[in-house]
Coordinates of C-alpha atoms and ligand atoms in Angstrom, one line a residue:
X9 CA 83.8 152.5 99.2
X10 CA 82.8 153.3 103.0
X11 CA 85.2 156.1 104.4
X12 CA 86.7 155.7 107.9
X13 CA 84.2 158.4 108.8
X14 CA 81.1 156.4 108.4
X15 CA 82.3 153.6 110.2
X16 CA 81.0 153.8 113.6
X17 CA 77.1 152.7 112.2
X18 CA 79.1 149.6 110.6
X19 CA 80.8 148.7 113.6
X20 CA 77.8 148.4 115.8
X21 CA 76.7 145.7 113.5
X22 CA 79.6 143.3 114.2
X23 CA 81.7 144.1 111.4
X24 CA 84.6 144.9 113.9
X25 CA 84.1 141.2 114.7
X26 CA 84.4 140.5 111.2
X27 CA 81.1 138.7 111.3
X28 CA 79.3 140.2 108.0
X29 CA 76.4 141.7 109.4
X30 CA 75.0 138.7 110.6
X31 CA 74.0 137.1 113.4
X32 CA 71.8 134.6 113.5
X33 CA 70.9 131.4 111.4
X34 CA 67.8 129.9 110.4
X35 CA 67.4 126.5 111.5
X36 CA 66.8 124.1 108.5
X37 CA 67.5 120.4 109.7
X38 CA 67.6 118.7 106.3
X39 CA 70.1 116.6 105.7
X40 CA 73.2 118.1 103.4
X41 CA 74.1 115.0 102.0
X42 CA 70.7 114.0 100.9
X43 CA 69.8 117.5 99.3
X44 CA 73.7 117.1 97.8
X45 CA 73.3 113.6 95.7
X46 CA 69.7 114.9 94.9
X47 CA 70.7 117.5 93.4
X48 CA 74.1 116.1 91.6
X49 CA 76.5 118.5 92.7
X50 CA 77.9 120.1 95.8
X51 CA 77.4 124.0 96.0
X52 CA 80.7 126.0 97.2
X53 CA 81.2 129.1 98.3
X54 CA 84.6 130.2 97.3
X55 CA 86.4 133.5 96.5
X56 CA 86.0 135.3 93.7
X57 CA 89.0 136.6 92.8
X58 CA 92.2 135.3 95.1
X59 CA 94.8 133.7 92.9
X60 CA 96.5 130.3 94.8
X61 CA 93.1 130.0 96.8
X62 CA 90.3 130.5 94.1
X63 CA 90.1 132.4 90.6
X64 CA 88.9 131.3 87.5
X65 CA 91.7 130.3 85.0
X66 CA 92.0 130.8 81.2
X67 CA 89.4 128.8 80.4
X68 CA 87.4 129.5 82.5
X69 CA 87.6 126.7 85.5
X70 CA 88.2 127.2 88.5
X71 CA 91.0 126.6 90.1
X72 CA 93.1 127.1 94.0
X73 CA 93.6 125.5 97.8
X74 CA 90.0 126.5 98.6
X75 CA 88.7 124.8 95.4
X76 CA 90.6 121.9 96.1
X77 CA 88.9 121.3 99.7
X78 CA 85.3 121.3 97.7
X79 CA 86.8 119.3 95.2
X80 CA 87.8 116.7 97.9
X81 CA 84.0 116.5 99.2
X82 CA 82.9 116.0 95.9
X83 CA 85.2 112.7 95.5
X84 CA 84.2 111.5 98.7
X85 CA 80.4 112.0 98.0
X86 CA 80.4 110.9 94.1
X87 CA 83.6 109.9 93.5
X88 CA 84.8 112.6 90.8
X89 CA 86.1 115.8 92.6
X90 CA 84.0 118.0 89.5
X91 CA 80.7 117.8 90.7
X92 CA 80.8 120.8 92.2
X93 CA 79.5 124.7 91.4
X94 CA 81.0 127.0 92.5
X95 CA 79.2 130.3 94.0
X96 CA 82.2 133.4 94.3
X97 CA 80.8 135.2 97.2
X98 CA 82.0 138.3 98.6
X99 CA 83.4 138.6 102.3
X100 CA 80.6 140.9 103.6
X101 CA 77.9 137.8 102.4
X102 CA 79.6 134.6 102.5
X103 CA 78.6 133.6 106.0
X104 CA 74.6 134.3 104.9
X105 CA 75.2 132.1 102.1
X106 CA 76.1 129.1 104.3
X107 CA 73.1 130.0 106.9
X108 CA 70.5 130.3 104.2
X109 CA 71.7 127.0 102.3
X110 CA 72.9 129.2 98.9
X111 CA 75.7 127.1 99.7
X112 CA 76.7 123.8 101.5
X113 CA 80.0 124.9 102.2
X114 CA 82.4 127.5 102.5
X115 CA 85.7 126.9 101.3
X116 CA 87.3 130.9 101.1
X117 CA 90.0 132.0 103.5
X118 CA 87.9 132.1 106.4
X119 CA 89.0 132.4 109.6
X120 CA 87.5 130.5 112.6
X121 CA 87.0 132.5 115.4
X122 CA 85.2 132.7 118.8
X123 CA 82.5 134.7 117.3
X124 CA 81.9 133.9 114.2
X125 CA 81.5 129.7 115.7
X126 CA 79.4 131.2 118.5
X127 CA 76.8 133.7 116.7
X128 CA 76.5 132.5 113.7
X129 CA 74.9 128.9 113.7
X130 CA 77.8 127.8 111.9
X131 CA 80.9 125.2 112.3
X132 CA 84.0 125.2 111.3
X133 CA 85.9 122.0 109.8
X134 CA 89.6 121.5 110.4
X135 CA 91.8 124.1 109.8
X136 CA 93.2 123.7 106.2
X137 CA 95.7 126.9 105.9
X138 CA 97.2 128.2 109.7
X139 CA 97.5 131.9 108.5
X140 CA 98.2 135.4 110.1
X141 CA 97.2 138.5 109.2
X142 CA 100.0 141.2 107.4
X143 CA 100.7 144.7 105.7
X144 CA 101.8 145.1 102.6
X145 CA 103.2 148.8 101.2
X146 CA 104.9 149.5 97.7
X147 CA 108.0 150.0 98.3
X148 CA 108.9 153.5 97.2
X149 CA 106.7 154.5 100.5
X150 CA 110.5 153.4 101.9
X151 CA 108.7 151.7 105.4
X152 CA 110.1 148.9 106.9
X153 CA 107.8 148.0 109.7
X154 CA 104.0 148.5 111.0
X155 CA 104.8 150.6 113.8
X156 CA 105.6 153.8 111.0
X157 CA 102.6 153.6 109.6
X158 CA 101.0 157.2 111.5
X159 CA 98.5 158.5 109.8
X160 CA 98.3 155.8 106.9
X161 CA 95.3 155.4 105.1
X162 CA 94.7 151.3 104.9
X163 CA 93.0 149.6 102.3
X164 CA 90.6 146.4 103.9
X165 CA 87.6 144.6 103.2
X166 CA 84.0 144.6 105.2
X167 CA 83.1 141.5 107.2
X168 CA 86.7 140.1 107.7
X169 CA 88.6 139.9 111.0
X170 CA 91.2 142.4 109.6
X171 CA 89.8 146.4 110.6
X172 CA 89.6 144.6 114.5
X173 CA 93.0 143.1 114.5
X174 CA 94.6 146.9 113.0
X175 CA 92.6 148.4 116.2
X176 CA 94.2 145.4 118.7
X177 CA 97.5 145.9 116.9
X178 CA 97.8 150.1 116.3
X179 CA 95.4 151.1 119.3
X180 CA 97.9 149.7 122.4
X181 CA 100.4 151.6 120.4
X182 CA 98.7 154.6 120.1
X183 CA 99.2 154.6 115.9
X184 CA 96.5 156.9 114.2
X185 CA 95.5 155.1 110.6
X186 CA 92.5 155.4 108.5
X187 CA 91.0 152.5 107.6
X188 CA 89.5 152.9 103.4
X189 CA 87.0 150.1 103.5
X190 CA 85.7 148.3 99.8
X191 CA 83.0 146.5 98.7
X192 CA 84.7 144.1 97.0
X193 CA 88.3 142.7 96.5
X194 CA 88.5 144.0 92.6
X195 CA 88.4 147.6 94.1
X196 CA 90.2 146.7 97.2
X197 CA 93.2 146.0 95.2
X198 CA 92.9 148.3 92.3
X199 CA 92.7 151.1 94.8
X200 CA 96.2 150.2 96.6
X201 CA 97.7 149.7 92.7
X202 CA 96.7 153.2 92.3
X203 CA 98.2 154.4 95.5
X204 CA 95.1 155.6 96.8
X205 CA 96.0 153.7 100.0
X206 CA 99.1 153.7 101.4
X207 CA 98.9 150.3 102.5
X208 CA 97.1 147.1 101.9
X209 CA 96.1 144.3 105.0
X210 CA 94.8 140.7 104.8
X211 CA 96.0 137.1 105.8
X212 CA 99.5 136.7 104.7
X213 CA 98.4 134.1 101.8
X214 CA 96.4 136.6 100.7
X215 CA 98.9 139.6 100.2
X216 CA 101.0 136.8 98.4
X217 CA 98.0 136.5 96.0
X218 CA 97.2 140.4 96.0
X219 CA 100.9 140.6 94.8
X220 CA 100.7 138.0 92.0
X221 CA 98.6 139.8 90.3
X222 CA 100.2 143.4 90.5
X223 CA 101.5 144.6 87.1
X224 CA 104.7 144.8 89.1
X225 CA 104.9 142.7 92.3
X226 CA 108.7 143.5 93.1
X227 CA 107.0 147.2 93.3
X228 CA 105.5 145.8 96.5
X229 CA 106.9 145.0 100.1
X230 CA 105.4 142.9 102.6
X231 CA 106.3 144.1 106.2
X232 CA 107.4 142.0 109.0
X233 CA 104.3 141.9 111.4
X234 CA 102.4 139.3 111.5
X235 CA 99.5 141.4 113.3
X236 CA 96.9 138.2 114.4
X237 CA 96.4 134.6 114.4
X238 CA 93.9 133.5 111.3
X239 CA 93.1 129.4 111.2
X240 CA 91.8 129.4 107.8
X241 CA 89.0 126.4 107.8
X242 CA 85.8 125.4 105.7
X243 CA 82.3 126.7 107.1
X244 CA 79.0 124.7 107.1
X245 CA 75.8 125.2 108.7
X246 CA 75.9 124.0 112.2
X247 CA 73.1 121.6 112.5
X248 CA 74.0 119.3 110.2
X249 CA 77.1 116.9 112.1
X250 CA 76.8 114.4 109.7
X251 CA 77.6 116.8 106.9
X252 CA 80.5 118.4 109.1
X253 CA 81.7 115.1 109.5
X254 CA 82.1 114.4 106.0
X255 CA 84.0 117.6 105.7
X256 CA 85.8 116.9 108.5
X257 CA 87.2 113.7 107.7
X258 CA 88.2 114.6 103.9
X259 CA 90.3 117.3 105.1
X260 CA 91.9 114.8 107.8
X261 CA 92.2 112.0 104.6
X262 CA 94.8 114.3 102.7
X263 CA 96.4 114.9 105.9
X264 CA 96.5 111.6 106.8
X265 CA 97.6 110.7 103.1
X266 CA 100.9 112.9 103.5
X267 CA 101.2 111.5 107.1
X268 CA 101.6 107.9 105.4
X269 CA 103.7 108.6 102.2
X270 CA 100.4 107.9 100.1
X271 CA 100.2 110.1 96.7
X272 CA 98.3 110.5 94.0
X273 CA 100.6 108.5 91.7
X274 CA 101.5 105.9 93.9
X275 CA 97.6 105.0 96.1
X276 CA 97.0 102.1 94.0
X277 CA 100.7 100.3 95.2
X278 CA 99.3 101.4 98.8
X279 CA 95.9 99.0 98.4
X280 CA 98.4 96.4 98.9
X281 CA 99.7 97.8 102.2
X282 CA 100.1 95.4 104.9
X283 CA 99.5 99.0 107.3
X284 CA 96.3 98.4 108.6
X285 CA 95.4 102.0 108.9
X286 CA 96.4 102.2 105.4
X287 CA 94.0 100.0 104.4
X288 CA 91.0 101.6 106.6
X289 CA 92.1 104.8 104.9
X290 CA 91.8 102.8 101.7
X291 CA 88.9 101.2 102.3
X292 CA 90.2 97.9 101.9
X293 CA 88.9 97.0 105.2
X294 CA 86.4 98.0 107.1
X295 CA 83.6 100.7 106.9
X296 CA 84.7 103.6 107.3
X297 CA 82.8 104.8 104.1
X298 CA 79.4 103.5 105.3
X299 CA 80.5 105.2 109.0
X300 CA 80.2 108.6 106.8
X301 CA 77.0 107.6 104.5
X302 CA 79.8 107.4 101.6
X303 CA 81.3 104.5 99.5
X304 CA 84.4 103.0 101.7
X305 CA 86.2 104.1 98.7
X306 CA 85.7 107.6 99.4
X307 CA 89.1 108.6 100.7
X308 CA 90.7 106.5 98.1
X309 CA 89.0 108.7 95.9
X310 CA 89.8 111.7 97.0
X311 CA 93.5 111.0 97.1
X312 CA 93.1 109.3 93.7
X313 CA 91.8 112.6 92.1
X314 CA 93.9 115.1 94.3
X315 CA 96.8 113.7 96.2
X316 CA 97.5 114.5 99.8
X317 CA 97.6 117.7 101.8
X318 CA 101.6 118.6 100.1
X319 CA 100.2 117.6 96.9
X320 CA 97.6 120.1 97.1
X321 CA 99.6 122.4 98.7
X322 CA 102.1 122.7 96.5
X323 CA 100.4 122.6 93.4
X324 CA 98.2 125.6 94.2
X325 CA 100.3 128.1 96.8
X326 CA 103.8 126.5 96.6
X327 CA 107.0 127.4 95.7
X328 CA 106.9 126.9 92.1
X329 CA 104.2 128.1 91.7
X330 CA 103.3 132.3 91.1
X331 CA 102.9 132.7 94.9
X332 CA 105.6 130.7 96.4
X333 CA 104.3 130.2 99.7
X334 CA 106.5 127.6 101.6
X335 CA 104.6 126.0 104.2
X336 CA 105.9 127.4 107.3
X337 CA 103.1 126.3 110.1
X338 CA 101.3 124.0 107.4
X339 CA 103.6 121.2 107.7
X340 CA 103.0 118.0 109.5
X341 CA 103.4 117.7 113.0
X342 CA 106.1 115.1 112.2
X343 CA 107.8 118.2 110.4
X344 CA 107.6 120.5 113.2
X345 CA 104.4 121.9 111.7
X346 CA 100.3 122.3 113.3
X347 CA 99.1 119.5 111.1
X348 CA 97.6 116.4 112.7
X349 CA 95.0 113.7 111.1
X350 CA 93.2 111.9 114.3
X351 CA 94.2 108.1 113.8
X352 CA 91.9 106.1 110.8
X353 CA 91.4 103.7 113.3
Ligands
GSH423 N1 90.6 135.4 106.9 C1 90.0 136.7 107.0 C2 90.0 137.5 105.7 C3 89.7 136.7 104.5 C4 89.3 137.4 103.3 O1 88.2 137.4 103.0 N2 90.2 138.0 102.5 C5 89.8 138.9 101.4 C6 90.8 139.9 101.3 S1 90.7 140.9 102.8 C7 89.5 138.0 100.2 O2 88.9 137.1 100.3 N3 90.0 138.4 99.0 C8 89.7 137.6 97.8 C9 88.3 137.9 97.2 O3 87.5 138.6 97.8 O4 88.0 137.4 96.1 C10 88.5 136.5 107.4 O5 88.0 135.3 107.4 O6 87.8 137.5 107.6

């Protein structure tokens, strides 16, 4: 744990832009995709411990959103979403994972920003989760909004945007807080459970998973602020646009798939379709596939093994499920939400 005190050394090393203590990238030009059906398997970077997004289930698999969008490579690549391994990566290391190639992409609640796209040497793909950042407090602390928490000690993580968004957010107010900073998320939350901080900040989505997995998660209030604006989106190295591509386009495919009433259960009525962007998304003309270095089959596949964006949605953060997230900004744009697949055309 890194007191409040010591955290003027930490914060000349970019951690208040949440950037991890890194800054540069090493420039490697090989060819993702290549070193990926090589070597059999995608390598992704995920969370280690965030219940709806990534976490490791009874038995042992993984399992969440974030695993989801790797899984969704992986069918476009080799047409099984499970041939993937997944690296859990902490928050203050994940972006030196992607530089150095540990991993080939980094599917884990990050949030795209200026800096991080700018400094880095690495890209962001399309956002997959629009997010803001919140507060949570138990409730027997009897607050109802941001703005009384004077003198609270707050529980956050290194390397994310959140300590800089509490200092945009409290410092215009004039709100004195301490920020209690953790190495990793296991003591991040464990320390709030045991009241050692008075409250708890992260992306909204991830209070809802910090909650789930409170002995008592009625104990626990989120407050009303959203503090910041955090596009959650998967991160790979920056010189490879073929790669990013790839990314890109299996994120747009289950967009793209809810956009057109395509699901998992009903894509092989669609290879009928008479749509003829259905059938480019299909691969039932055209090559759209080849376009990518993949089989044309490769966004059939990926709805085929997952669904389409709702599909994934709901079965990992939605309603019924133990963080009952409804989708709020995460809808389609035909919904009156941010989400938009460029035409398949
Ligand atoms: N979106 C923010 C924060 C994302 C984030 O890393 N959240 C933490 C909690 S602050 C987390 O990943 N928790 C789960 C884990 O570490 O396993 C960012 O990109 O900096």
């Amino acid at each position: 744990m890194v007191k409040a005190r010591s955290l003027t050394r930490w914060l000349a090393f970019g951690f208040v832009a949440g950037l991890g203590f890194v800054s540069a990238a090493p420039a490697s030009a090989q060819a993702t995709l290549d070193t990926v059906k090589k070597r059999g398997k995608i390598l992704c970077g995920v969370s280690p411990v965030a219940p709806g997004f990534s976490y490791a289930d009874d038995k042992g698999v993984r399992r969440g959103f974030d695993v989801d969008i790797c899984r969704a490579v992986s069918a476009a690549v080799f047409g099984e979403p499970d041939k993937v391994e997944y690296v859990p990566l902490n928050t203050n290391v994940r972006f030196q994972a992607v530089q150095s190639g540990e991993v080939d992409i980094l599917s884990r609640q990050n949030t795209w920003s200026f800096s991080r796209d700018n400094s880095l040497g690495l890209d962001f793909g399309p956002v997959v989760f629009y997010d803001g950042q919140g507060l949570m407090v138990p409730k027997k602390l009897n607050v109802s909004s941001a703005s009384e928490l004077a003198n609270a000690a707050i529980c956050l993580l290194p390397g994310t945007t959140t300590l800089q968004n509490l200092e945009d957010f409290f410092r215009p107010k004039n709100i004195k807080y301490e920020p209690v900073v953790f190495e990793n998320s296991d003591e991040w939350r464990n320390a709030f459970f045991s009241g050692r901080c008075d409250a708890i900040t992260t992306d909204r989505s991830d209070l809802a998973s910090v909650r789930a997995i409170a002995s008592d998660p009625d104990a626990y209030v989120v407050l009303p602020e959203t503090v910041s604006k955090e596009p959650l989106a998967p991160t790979i190295r920056q010189n490879d646009p073929n790669w990013r591509k790839i990314v890109d386009w299996s994120v747009y495919a289950l967009i793209a798939a809810e956009e057109k009433g395509i699901t998992q259960a009903n894509v092989d009525s669609h290879l009928k379709s008479e749509d003829p962007e259905i059938q480019r998304l299909l691969g039932v003309n055209g090559d759209f596939g080849k376009m990518l270095g993949l089989d044309n089959k490769w966004s059939y596949n990926i709805i085929k093994s997952l669904g389409n964006y709702v599909e994934v949605f709901d079965r990992n953060l939605g309603p019924k499920t133990r963080l009952g997230l409804t989708r709020g900004p995460n809808k389609l744009w035909t919904e009156g939400g941010l989400l938009y697949a460029p035409p398949f055309r």
